[in-house]
PDB file of C-alpha atoms and ligand atoms in Angstrom:
ATOM      1  CA  UNK O 250     260.080 118.789  56.812  1.00  0.00           C
ATOM      2  CA  UNK O 251     256.450 117.717  56.477  1.00  0.00           C
ATOM      3  CA  UNK O 252     253.413 118.699  58.538  1.00  0.00           C
ATOM      4  CA  UNK O 253     253.677 115.381  60.263  1.00  0.00           C
ATOM      5  CA  UNK O 254     257.224 116.195  61.437  1.00  0.00           C
ATOM      6  CA  UNK O 255     255.937 119.277  63.221  1.00  0.00           C
ATOM      7  CA  UNK O 256     253.262 117.196  64.849  1.00  0.00           C
ATOM      8  CA  UNK O 257     255.801 114.545  65.888  1.00  0.00           C
ATOM      9  CA  UNK O 258     258.095 117.192  67.366  1.00  0.00           C
ATOM     10  CA  UNK O 259     255.213 118.471  69.458  1.00  0.00           C
ATOM     11  CA  UNK O 260     254.576 115.002  70.776  1.00  0.00           C
ATOM     12  CA  UNK O 261     258.240 113.979  71.306  1.00  0.00           C
ATOM     13  CA  UNK O 262     258.645 115.655  74.723  1.00  0.00           C
ATOM     14  CA  UNK O 263     255.743 113.526  76.024  1.00  0.00           C
ATOM     15  CA  UNK O 264     257.013 110.476  74.146  1.00  0.00           C
ATOM     16  CA  UNK O 265     260.411 110.792  75.815  1.00  0.00           C
ATOM     17  CA  UNK O 266     258.721 110.960  79.232  1.00  0.00           C
ATOM     18  CA  UNK O 267     256.575 107.938  78.294  1.00  0.00           C
ATOM     19  CA  UNK O 268     253.424 109.927  78.890  1.00  0.00           C
ATOM     20  CA  UNK O 269     251.600 109.033  75.653  1.00  0.00           C
ATOM     21  CA  UNK O 270     248.933 106.429  74.901  1.00  0.00           C
ATOM     22  CA  UNK O 271     249.857 103.167  73.153  1.00  0.00           C
ATOM     23  CA  UNK O 272     248.227 104.419  69.937  1.00  0.00           C
ATOM     24  CA  UNK O 273     250.292 107.607  69.959  1.00  0.00           C
ATOM     25  CA  UNK O 274     253.436 105.624  70.719  1.00  0.00           C
ATOM     26  CA  UNK O 275     252.852 103.370  67.692  1.00  0.00           C
ATOM     27  CA  UNK O 276     252.141 106.387  65.538  1.00  0.00           C
ATOM     28  CA  UNK O 277     255.426 108.040  66.604  1.00  0.00           C
ATOM     29  CA  UNK O 278     257.396 104.783  66.185  1.00  0.00           C
ATOM     30  CA  UNK O 279     256.025 104.338  62.665  1.00  0.00           C
ATOM     31  CA  UNK O 280     257.075 107.869  61.757  1.00  0.00           C
ATOM     32  CA  UNK O 281     260.534 107.574  63.325  1.00  0.00           C
ATOM     33  CA  UNK O 282     261.266 104.486  61.246  1.00  0.00           C
ATOM     34  CA  UNK O 283     261.333 106.464  58.046  1.00  0.00           C
ATOM     35  CA  UNK O 284     262.247 109.995  59.237  1.00  0.00           C
ATOM     36  CA  UNK O 285     265.870 110.619  60.094  1.00  0.00           C
ATOM     37  CA  UNK O 286     265.267 114.214  61.075  1.00  0.00           C
ATOM     38  CA  UNK O 287     262.789 113.314  63.812  1.00  0.00           C
ATOM     39  CA  UNK O 288     265.052 110.462  64.963  1.00  0.00           C
ATOM     40  CA  UNK O 289     267.845 112.977  65.365  1.00  0.00           C
ATOM     41  CA  UNK O 290     265.530 115.234  67.335  1.00  0.00           C
ATOM     42  CA  UNK O 291     264.633 112.317  69.611  1.00  0.00           C
ATOM     43  CA  UNK O 292     268.318 111.447  70.150  1.00  0.00           C
ATOM     44  CA  UNK O 293     269.010 115.074  71.011  1.00  0.00           C
ATOM     45  CA  UNK O 294     266.229 115.026  73.593  1.00  0.00           C
ATOM     46  CA  UNK O 295     267.342 111.763  75.125  1.00  0.00           C
ATOM     47  CA  UNK O 296     271.030 112.616  75.053  1.00  0.00           C
ATOM     48  CA  UNK O 297     273.003 114.331  77.794  1.00  0.00           C
ATOM     49  CA  UNK O 298     272.683 117.607  75.884  1.00  0.00           C
ATOM     50  CA  UNK O 299     269.276 117.898  77.508  1.00  0.00           C
ATOM     51  CA  UNK O 300     270.941 118.608  80.819  1.00  0.00           C
ATOM     52  CA  UNK O 301     273.456 121.227  79.728  1.00  0.00           C
ATOM     53  CA  UNK O 302     272.374 124.759  78.988  1.00  0.00           C
ATOM     54  CA  UNK O 303     271.300 125.018  75.400  1.00  0.00           C
ATOM     55  CA  UNK O 304     269.690 127.773  73.375  1.00  0.00           C
ATOM     56  CA  UNK O 305     266.821 125.443  72.460  1.00  0.00           C
ATOM     57  CA  UNK O 306     266.224 124.221  75.945  1.00  0.00           C
ATOM     58  CA  UNK O 307     263.471 126.699  76.818  1.00  0.00           C
ATOM     59  CA  UNK O 308     261.436 125.934  73.741  1.00  0.00           C
ATOM     60  CA  UNK O 309     261.501 122.217  74.650  1.00  0.00           C
ATOM     61  CA  UNK O 310     260.788 122.533  78.319  1.00  0.00           C
ATOM     62  CA  UNK O 311     258.036 125.133  78.320  1.00  0.00           C
ATOM     63  CA  UNK O 312     255.469 123.040  76.419  1.00  0.00           C
ATOM     64  CA  UNK O 313     256.529 119.967  78.369  1.00  0.00           C
ATOM     65  CA  UNK O 314     255.908 121.778  81.635  1.00  0.00           C
ATOM     66  CA  UNK O 315     252.549 122.984  80.394  1.00  0.00           C
ATOM     67  CA  UNK O 316     251.510 119.462  79.381  1.00  0.00           C
ATOM     68  CA  UNK O 317     252.727 118.034  82.666  1.00  0.00           C
ATOM     69  CA  UNK O 318     250.690 120.659  84.500  1.00  0.00           C
ATOM     70  CA  UNK O 319     247.602 119.793  82.447  1.00  0.00           C
ATOM     71  CA  UNK O 320     248.032 116.114  83.253  1.00  0.00           C
ATOM     72  CA  UNK O 321     248.476 116.941  86.933  1.00  0.00           C
ATOM     73  CA  UNK O 322     245.308 119.044  86.977  1.00  0.00           C
ATOM     74  CA  UNK O 323     243.372 116.261  85.266  1.00  0.00           C
ATOM     75  CA  UNK O 324     244.566 113.713  87.768  1.00  0.00           C
ATOM     76  CA  UNK O 325     243.534 116.054  90.595  1.00  0.00           C
ATOM     77  CA  UNK O 326     240.109 116.491  89.017  1.00  0.00           C
ATOM     78  CA  UNK O 327     239.578 112.742  88.872  1.00  0.00           C
ATOM     79  CA  UNK O 328     240.661 112.317  92.502  1.00  0.00           C
ATOM     80  CA  UNK O 329     238.397 115.210  93.552  1.00  0.00           C
ATOM     81  CA  UNK O 330     235.463 113.743  91.608  1.00  0.00           C
ATOM     82  CA  UNK O 331     235.887 110.310  93.224  1.00  0.00           C
ATOM     83  CA  UNK O 332     236.273 111.817  96.703  1.00  0.00           C
ATOM     84  CA  UNK O 333     233.094 113.883  96.331  1.00  0.00           C
ATOM     85  CA  UNK O 334     231.055 110.922  95.125  1.00  0.00           C
ATOM     86  CA  UNK O 335     232.392 108.911  98.079  1.00  0.00           C
ATOM     87  CA  UNK O 336     231.415 111.719 100.500  1.00  0.00           C
ATOM     88  CA  UNK O 337     227.924 111.907  99.001  1.00  0.00           C
ATOM     89  CA  UNK O 338     227.435 108.152  99.377  1.00  0.00           C
ATOM     90  CA  UNK O 339     228.650 108.288 103.013  1.00  0.00           C
ATOM     91  CA  UNK O 340     226.310 111.216 103.679  1.00  0.00           C
ATOM     92  CA  UNK O 341     223.301 109.385 102.182  1.00  0.00           C
ATOM     93  CA  UNK O 342     224.043 106.221 104.182  1.00  0.00           C
ATOM     94  CA  UNK O 343     224.542 108.323 107.333  1.00  0.00           C
ATOM     95  CA  UNK O 344     221.195 110.036 106.681  1.00  0.00           C
ATOM     96  CA  UNK O 345     219.369 106.719 106.349  1.00  0.00           C
ATOM     97  CA  UNK O 346     221.067 105.118 109.384  1.00  0.00           C
ATOM     98  CA  UNK O 347     220.417 108.078 111.701  1.00  0.00           C
ATOM     99  CA  UNK O 348     216.886 108.775 110.537  1.00  0.00           C
ATOM    100  CA  UNK O 349     214.660 108.758 113.658  1.00  0.00           C
ATOM    101  CA  UNK O 350     212.104 105.965 114.027  1.00  0.00           C
ATOM    102  CA  UNK O 351     209.466 107.294 116.391  1.00  0.00           C
ATOM    103  CA  UNK O 352     207.894 105.095 119.054  1.00  0.00           C
ATOM    104  CA  UNK O 353     204.112 104.943 119.339  1.00  0.00           C
ATOM    105  CA  UNK O 354     202.780 105.188 122.883  1.00  0.00           C
ATOM    106  CA  UNK O 355     202.697 102.067 125.024  1.00  0.00           C
ATOM    107  CA  UNK O 356     202.495 101.561 128.790  1.00  0.00           C
ATOM    108  CA  UNK O 357     206.003 100.145 129.063  1.00  0.00           C
ATOM    109  CA  UNK O 358     207.624 102.860 126.937  1.00  0.00           C
ATOM    110  CA  UNK O 359     207.926 105.471 129.663  1.00  0.00           C
ATOM    111  CA  UNK O 360     207.450 106.168 133.324  1.00  0.00           C
ATOM    112  CA  UNK O 361     206.356 109.542 134.735  1.00  0.00           C
ATOM    113  CA  UNK O 362     207.252 110.457 138.322  1.00  0.00           C
ATOM    114  CA  UNK O 363     206.510 113.657 140.255  1.00  0.00           C
ATOM    115  CA  UNK O 364     209.249 113.806 142.876  1.00  0.00           C
ATOM    116  CA  UNK O 365     207.364 116.519 144.865  1.00  0.00           C
ATOM    117  CA  UNK O 366     210.402 118.777 144.970  1.00  0.00           C
ATOM    118  CA  UNK O 367     209.656 120.809 141.858  1.00  0.00           C
ATOM    119  CA  UNK O 368     210.441 118.291 139.137  1.00  0.00           C
ATOM    120  CA  UNK O 369     208.617 115.817 136.968  1.00  0.00           C
ATOM    121  CA  UNK O 370     210.863 113.087 135.666  1.00  0.00           C
ATOM    122  CA  UNK O 371     209.992 111.125 132.533  1.00  0.00           C
ATOM    123  CA  UNK O 372     212.130 107.995 132.240  1.00  0.00           C
ATOM    124  CA  UNK O 373     212.140 106.098 128.954  1.00  0.00           C
ATOM    125  CA  UNK O 374     212.569 102.413 128.296  1.00  0.00           C
ATOM    126  CA  UNK O 375     216.046 101.303 127.154  1.00  0.00           C
ATOM    127  CA  UNK O 376     214.886 101.023 123.527  1.00  0.00           C
ATOM    128  CA  UNK O 377     214.650 104.825 123.364  1.00  0.00           C
ATOM    129  CA  UNK O 378     217.891 106.507 122.324  1.00  0.00           C
ATOM    130  CA  UNK O 379     216.661 110.044 121.666  1.00  0.00           C
ATOM    131  CA  UNK O 380     213.785 112.379 122.381  1.00  0.00           C
ATOM    132  CA  UNK O 381     212.557 115.896 121.713  1.00  0.00           C
ATOM    133  CA  UNK O 382     210.768 118.011 124.267  1.00  0.00           C
ATOM    134  CA  UNK O 383     209.017 121.240 123.263  1.00  0.00           C
ATOM    135  CA  UNK O 384     207.146 123.691 125.457  1.00  0.00           C
ATOM    136  CA  UNK O 385     204.221 125.940 124.608  1.00  0.00           C
ATOM    137  CA  UNK O 386     201.539 127.855 126.490  1.00  0.00           C
ATOM    138  CA  UNK O 387     197.789 127.529 126.180  1.00  0.00           C
ATOM    139  CA  UNK O 388     196.121 130.233 128.293  1.00  0.00           C
ATOM    140  CA  UNK O 389     197.496 129.560 131.812  1.00  0.00           C
ATOM    141  CA  UNK O 390     198.698 126.053 131.070  1.00  0.00           C
ATOM    142  CA  UNK O 391     202.258 124.996 130.254  1.00  0.00           C
ATOM    143  CA  UNK O 392     202.069 122.306 127.616  1.00  0.00           C
ATOM    144  CA  UNK O 393     205.047 120.007 127.008  1.00  0.00           C
ATOM    145  CA  UNK O 394     205.194 117.685 124.036  1.00  0.00           C
ATOM    146  CA  UNK O 395     207.647 114.818 124.135  1.00  0.00           C
ATOM    147  CA  UNK O 396     208.445 112.276 121.478  1.00  0.00           C
ATOM    148  CA  UNK O 397     210.881 109.373 121.579  1.00  0.00           C
ATOM    149  CA  UNK O 398     212.827 107.619 118.885  1.00  0.00           C
ATOM    150  CA  UNK O 399     215.672 105.359 118.017  1.00  0.00           C
ATOM    151  CA  UNK O 400     217.716 104.994 114.830  1.00  0.00           C
ATOM    152  CA  UNK O 401     219.059 102.043 112.844  1.00  0.00           C
ATOM    153  CA  UNK O 402     222.560 103.170 113.842  1.00  0.00           C
ATOM    154  CA  UNK O 403     221.646 103.159 117.548  1.00  0.00           C
ATOM    155  CA  UNK O 404     220.049  99.720 117.325  1.00  0.00           C
ATOM    156  CA  UNK O 405     223.127  98.072 115.804  1.00  0.00           C
ATOM    157  CA  UNK O 406     226.128 100.164 116.734  1.00  0.00           C
ATOM    158  CA  UNK O 407     225.605 102.093 119.960  1.00  0.00           C
ATOM    159  CA  UNK O 408     224.896 101.297 123.578  1.00  0.00           C
ATOM    160  CA  UNK O 409     221.282 102.054 123.940  1.00  0.00           C
ATOM    161  CA  UNK O 410     220.925 104.541 126.687  1.00  0.00           C
ATOM    162  CA  UNK O 411     218.731 105.263 129.607  1.00  0.00           C
ATOM    163  CA  UNK O 412     217.106 108.518 128.506  1.00  0.00           C
ATOM    164  CA  UNK O 413     215.115 110.725 130.802  1.00  0.00           C
ATOM    165  CA  UNK O 414     213.585 114.192 130.732  1.00  0.00           C
ATOM    166  CA  UNK O 415     213.435 116.441 133.773  1.00  0.00           C
ATOM    167  CA  UNK O 416     210.669 119.048 133.640  1.00  0.00           C
ATOM    168  CA  UNK O 417     210.669 121.819 136.257  1.00  0.00           C
ATOM    169  CA  UNK O 418     207.272 122.137 137.918  1.00  0.00           C
ATOM    170  CA  UNK O 419     205.813 123.990 140.866  1.00  0.00           C
ATOM    171  CA  UNK O 420     202.404 123.168 142.245  1.00  0.00           C
ATOM    172  CA  UNK O 421     200.927 126.621 141.491  1.00  0.00           C
ATOM    173  CA  UNK O 422     201.142 126.234 137.742  1.00  0.00           C
ATOM    174  CA  UNK O 423     198.971 124.137 135.463  1.00  0.00           C
ATOM    175  CA  UNK O 424     201.001 121.672 133.508  1.00  0.00           C
ATOM    176  CA  UNK O 425     200.196 119.114 130.851  1.00  0.00           C
ATOM    177  CA  UNK O 426     202.691 116.711 129.346  1.00  0.00           C
ATOM    178  CA  UNK O 427     201.831 114.963 126.105  1.00  0.00           C
ATOM    179  CA  UNK O 428     203.493 112.108 124.355  1.00  0.00           C
ATOM    180  CA  UNK O 429     203.559 112.796 120.614  1.00  0.00           C
ATOM    181  CA  UNK O 430     203.275 109.595 118.592  1.00  0.00           C
ATOM    182  CA  UNK O 431     204.244 110.964 115.150  1.00  0.00           C
ATOM    183  CA  UNK O 432     202.269 108.281 113.369  1.00  0.00           C
ATOM    184  CA  UNK O 433     198.998 110.073 112.741  1.00  0.00           C
ATOM    185  CA  UNK O 434     197.515 109.017 116.092  1.00  0.00           C
ATOM    186  CA  UNK O 435     196.325 111.384 118.799  1.00  0.00           C
ATOM    187  CA  UNK O 436     198.889 112.764 121.271  1.00  0.00           C
ATOM    188  CA  UNK O 437     198.653 110.978 124.639  1.00  0.00           C
ATOM    189  CA  UNK O 438     198.358 112.938 127.903  1.00  0.00           C
ATOM    190  CA  UNK O 439     200.937 111.447 130.266  1.00  0.00           C
ATOM    191  CA  UNK O 440     200.769 114.002 133.076  1.00  0.00           C
ATOM    192  CA  UNK O 441     198.251 116.667 134.160  1.00  0.00           C
ATOM    193  CA  UNK O 442     194.515 117.249 134.005  1.00  0.00           C
ATOM    194  CA  UNK O 443     192.639 117.132 130.745  1.00  0.00           C
ATOM    195  CA  UNK O 444     190.025 119.716 131.883  1.00  0.00           C
ATOM    196  CA  UNK O 445     190.875 122.893 129.954  1.00  0.00           C
ATOM    197  CA  UNK O 446     192.128 121.172 126.845  1.00  0.00           C
ATOM    198  CA  UNK O 447     190.976 122.698 123.546  1.00  0.00           C
ATOM    199  CA  UNK O 448     190.515 119.322 121.838  1.00  0.00           C
ATOM    200  CA  UNK O 449     192.374 116.220 120.885  1.00  0.00           C
ATOM    201  CA  UNK O 450     195.663 117.031 119.190  1.00  0.00           C
ATOM    202  CA  UNK O 451     197.377 115.066 116.476  1.00  0.00           C
ATOM    203  CA  UNK O 452     200.884 116.106 115.583  1.00  0.00           C
ATOM    204  CA  UNK O 453     201.119 116.119 111.803  1.00  0.00           C
ATOM    205  CA  UNK O 454     204.242 115.722 109.706  1.00  0.00           C
ATOM    206  CA  UNK O 455     205.733 118.794 108.044  1.00  0.00           C
ATOM    207  CA  UNK O 456     205.235 119.024 104.289  1.00  0.00           C
ATOM    208  CA  UNK O 457     208.008 121.547 103.540  1.00  0.00           C
ATOM    209  CA  UNK O 458     210.049 119.143 101.402  1.00  0.00           C
ATOM    210  CA  UNK O 459     207.454 119.002  98.631  1.00  0.00           C
ATOM    211  CA  UNK O 460     207.327 122.789  97.969  1.00  0.00           C
ATOM    212  CA  UNK O 461     211.149 122.910  97.885  1.00  0.00           C
ATOM    213  CA  UNK O 462     211.235 120.033  95.414  1.00  0.00           C
ATOM    214  CA  UNK O 463     208.596 121.687  93.223  1.00  0.00           C
ATOM    215  CA  UNK O 464     210.512 124.974  93.399  1.00  0.00           C
ATOM    216  CA  UNK O 465     213.631 123.163  92.143  1.00  0.00           C
ATOM    217  CA  UNK O 466     211.598 121.562  89.336  1.00  0.00           C
ATOM    218  CA  UNK O 467     210.243 124.978  88.369  1.00  0.00           C
ATOM    219  CA  UNK O 468     213.770 126.461  88.351  1.00  0.00           C
ATOM    220  CA  UNK O 469     214.877 123.587  86.115  1.00  0.00           C
ATOM    221  CA  UNK O 470     212.040 124.243  83.652  1.00  0.00           C
ATOM    222  CA  UNK O 471     212.682 128.024  83.580  1.00  0.00           C
ATOM    223  CA  UNK O 472     216.444 127.582  83.082  1.00  0.00           C
ATOM    224  CA  UNK O 473     215.897 124.983  80.330  1.00  0.00           C
ATOM    225  CA  UNK O 474     213.542 127.426  78.596  1.00  0.00           C
ATOM    226  CA  UNK O 475     216.096 130.245  78.877  1.00  0.00           C
ATOM    227  CA  UNK O 476     218.762 127.972  77.477  1.00  0.00           C
ATOM    228  CA  UNK O 477     216.659 127.266  74.396  1.00  0.00           C
ATOM    229  CA  UNK O 478     215.808 130.953  73.898  1.00  0.00           C
ATOM    230  CA  UNK O 479     219.386 132.190  74.305  1.00  0.00           C
ATOM    231  CA  UNK O 480     221.161 129.319  72.578  1.00  0.00           C
ATOM    232  CA  UNK O 481     223.213 131.707  70.429  1.00  0.00           C
ATOM    233  CA  UNK O 482     224.599 133.736  73.338  1.00  0.00           C
ATOM    234  CA  UNK O 483     227.593 131.608  74.315  1.00  0.00           C
ATOM    235  CA  UNK O 484     228.602 133.779  77.312  1.00  0.00           C
ATOM    236  CA  UNK O 485     225.171 133.488  78.946  1.00  0.00           C
ATOM    237  CA  UNK O 486     224.792 129.782  78.134  1.00  0.00           C
ATOM    238  CA  UNK O 487     227.946 129.032  80.167  1.00  0.00           C
ATOM    239  CA  UNK O 488     226.286 130.540  83.261  1.00  0.00           C
ATOM    240  CA  UNK O 489     222.922 128.903  82.602  1.00  0.00           C
ATOM    241  CA  UNK O 490     224.662 125.526  82.316  1.00  0.00           C
ATOM    242  CA  UNK O 491     226.266 126.047  85.721  1.00  0.00           C
ATOM    243  CA  UNK O 492     223.010 127.257  87.298  1.00  0.00           C
ATOM    244  CA  UNK O 493     220.908 124.446  85.829  1.00  0.00           C
ATOM    245  CA  UNK O 494     222.965 121.891  87.771  1.00  0.00           C
ATOM    246  CA  UNK O 495     221.724 123.406  91.077  1.00  0.00           C
ATOM    247  CA  UNK O 496     218.050 122.347  90.829  1.00  0.00           C
ATOM    248  CA  UNK O 497     219.153 119.029  89.297  1.00  0.00           C
ATOM    249  CA  UNK O 498     221.447 118.423  92.310  1.00  0.00           C
ATOM    250  CA  UNK O 499     218.710 119.345  94.805  1.00  0.00           C
ATOM    251  CA  UNK O 500     216.138 117.058  93.161  1.00  0.00           C
ATOM    252  CA  UNK O 501     218.634 114.176  92.933  1.00  0.00           C
ATOM    253  CA  UNK O 502     219.565 114.679  96.612  1.00  0.00           C
ATOM    254  CA  UNK O 503     215.887 114.547  97.671  1.00  0.00           C
ATOM    255  CA  UNK O 504     215.357 111.336  95.678  1.00  0.00           C
ATOM    256  CA  UNK O 505     218.542 109.705  97.027  1.00  0.00           C
ATOM    257  CA  UNK O 506     217.894 110.559 100.699  1.00  0.00           C
ATOM    258  CA  UNK O 507     214.103 110.436 101.083  1.00  0.00           C
ATOM    259  CA  UNK O 508     212.874 108.997  97.781  1.00  0.00           C
ATOM    260  CA  UNK O 509     209.449 110.339  96.884  1.00  0.00           C
ATOM    261  CA  UNK O 510     208.518 110.630 100.561  1.00  0.00           C
ATOM    262  CA  UNK O 511     208.032 114.355 101.166  1.00  0.00           C
ATOM    263  CA  UNK O 512     206.513 114.178 104.657  1.00  0.00           C
ATOM    264  CA  UNK O 513     208.775 114.487 107.652  1.00  0.00           C
ATOM    265  CA  UNK O 514     208.554 114.694 111.436  1.00  0.00           C
ATOM    266  CA  UNK O 515     212.144 115.942 111.581  1.00  0.00           C
ATOM    267  CA  UNK O 516     212.082 118.583 108.882  1.00  0.00           C
ATOM    268  CA  UNK O 517     215.205 120.571 109.866  1.00  0.00           C
ATOM    269  CA  UNK O 518     217.366 117.471 110.016  1.00  0.00           C
ATOM    270  CA  UNK O 519     216.059 116.073 106.731  1.00  0.00           C
ATOM    271  CA  UNK O 520     216.422 119.403 104.951  1.00  0.00           C
ATOM    272  CA  UNK O 521     220.022 119.846 106.194  1.00  0.00           C
ATOM    273  CA  UNK O 522     220.980 116.395 104.899  1.00  0.00           C
ATOM    274  CA  UNK O 523     219.318 117.017 101.525  1.00  0.00           C
ATOM    275  CA  UNK O 524     221.152 120.361 101.145  1.00  0.00           C
ATOM    276  CA  UNK O 525     224.533 118.835 102.091  1.00  0.00           C
ATOM    277  CA  UNK O 526     224.076 115.967  99.616  1.00  0.00           C
ATOM    278  CA  UNK O 527     222.892 118.470  96.977  1.00  0.00           C
ATOM    279  CA  UNK O 528     226.085 120.557  97.439  1.00  0.00           C
ATOM    280  CA  UNK O 529     228.223 117.421  97.005  1.00  0.00           C
ATOM    281  CA  UNK O 530     226.226 116.391  93.918  1.00  0.00           C
ATOM    282  CA  UNK O 531     226.658 119.893  92.470  1.00  0.00           C
ATOM    283  CA  UNK O 532     230.452 119.814  92.906  1.00  0.00           C
ATOM    284  CA  UNK O 533     230.555 116.292  91.440  1.00  0.00           C
ATOM    285  CA  UNK O 534     228.474 117.352  88.425  1.00  0.00           C
ATOM    286  CA  UNK O 535     230.684 120.404  87.764  1.00  0.00           C
ATOM    287  CA  UNK O 536     233.881 118.333  87.989  1.00  0.00           C
ATOM    288  CA  UNK O 537     232.400 115.452  85.990  1.00  0.00           C
ATOM    289  CA  UNK O 538     231.286 117.832  83.270  1.00  0.00           C
ATOM    290  CA  UNK O 539     234.730 119.390  82.925  1.00  0.00           C
ATOM    291  CA  UNK O 540     236.408 115.943  82.824  1.00  0.00           C
ATOM    292  CA  UNK O 541     233.922 114.883  80.125  1.00  0.00           C
ATOM    293  CA  UNK O 542     234.548 118.021  78.061  1.00  0.00           C
ATOM    294  CA  UNK O 543     238.328 117.500  78.203  1.00  0.00           C
ATOM    295  CA  UNK O 544     237.900 113.896  77.062  1.00  0.00           C
ATOM    296  CA  UNK O 545     235.890 115.137  74.084  1.00  0.00           C
ATOM    297  CA  UNK O 546     238.550 117.727  73.260  1.00  0.00           C
ATOM    298  CA  UNK O 547     241.135 114.902  73.361  1.00  0.00           C
ATOM    299  CA  UNK O 548     239.100 112.899  70.858  1.00  0.00           C
ATOM    300  CA  UNK O 549     239.095 115.754  68.347  1.00  0.00           C
ATOM    301  CA  UNK O 550     242.888 116.132  68.772  1.00  0.00           C
ATOM    302  CA  UNK O 551     243.265 112.413  68.076  1.00  0.00           C
ATOM    303  CA  UNK O 552     241.340 112.794  64.842  1.00  0.00           C
ATOM    304  CA  UNK O 553     243.772 115.541  63.849  1.00  0.00           C
ATOM    305  CA  UNK O 554     246.656 113.196  64.650  1.00  0.00           C
ATOM    306  CA  UNK O 555     245.430 110.655  62.106  1.00  0.00           C
ATOM    307  CA  UNK O 556     246.061 113.093  59.297  1.00  0.00           C
ATOM    308  CA  UNK O 557     248.719 111.854  56.910  1.00  0.00           C
TER     309      UNK O 557
HETATM  310 ZN1   ZN N 619     259.785 113.606  60.747  1.00  0.00          ZN
END
């Protein structure tokens, strides 16, 4: 019995189940043509003897089960990988479609009414599908800041609503309501007296996305440096390789959701979407890497198979 016979016998369980590549099949066929011993082994596997208790049965079935399990895990990995990529794409599209487009101030955008029973009602035009209202105090004055937006999703897919804000108000208190334009222009006073105002206010975009991106870039540089320094310590390299995918995922998520635009008027929302996409990218990278490594391992096994 040659070395090749041993190899063939290892492959036969898969061959019988038709779970081998065309190349492997041809290789086995070629060997079977001139090897009676392996042919006999194949007959024994295919024959009814397979189904009756046999002393050899365990030694045949255990590797087969292991291989089947490996194949099953690989198939799962591929499905998982595809599903994650699909989720990430959906998430990115969702982020773009629901990104708020802020309205600049215009006379027909909103209507402010004091109903003289303790409420000020701001009614928006039908184009407006969402708003934010924040409250702060300046000395004795209550200052409200309102902005209004719509999204691509709302424009095409939803019934645009009649939005209004009700602000509680009693005549004893000083109140000022501003409309925040979120385009670099001055906030517009839509209700109240301007008298005790500090100065004109412009609401500026938040810049938090840039420091986070730079932090990720720094982490990437540090981890790459560590990887070079510790390239002989296999156990540590494994962990560095996993960690290095985190900043890569975050940076890729920023670029896919916001591009190189790091300014935002809705920082919490944008950051949440970037983090969610980054988590999906990270899982996809981990799975993709393990699929790739298995493929490479397969290639080296195939080279072994070509031995005479
Ligand atoms: Zn043989």
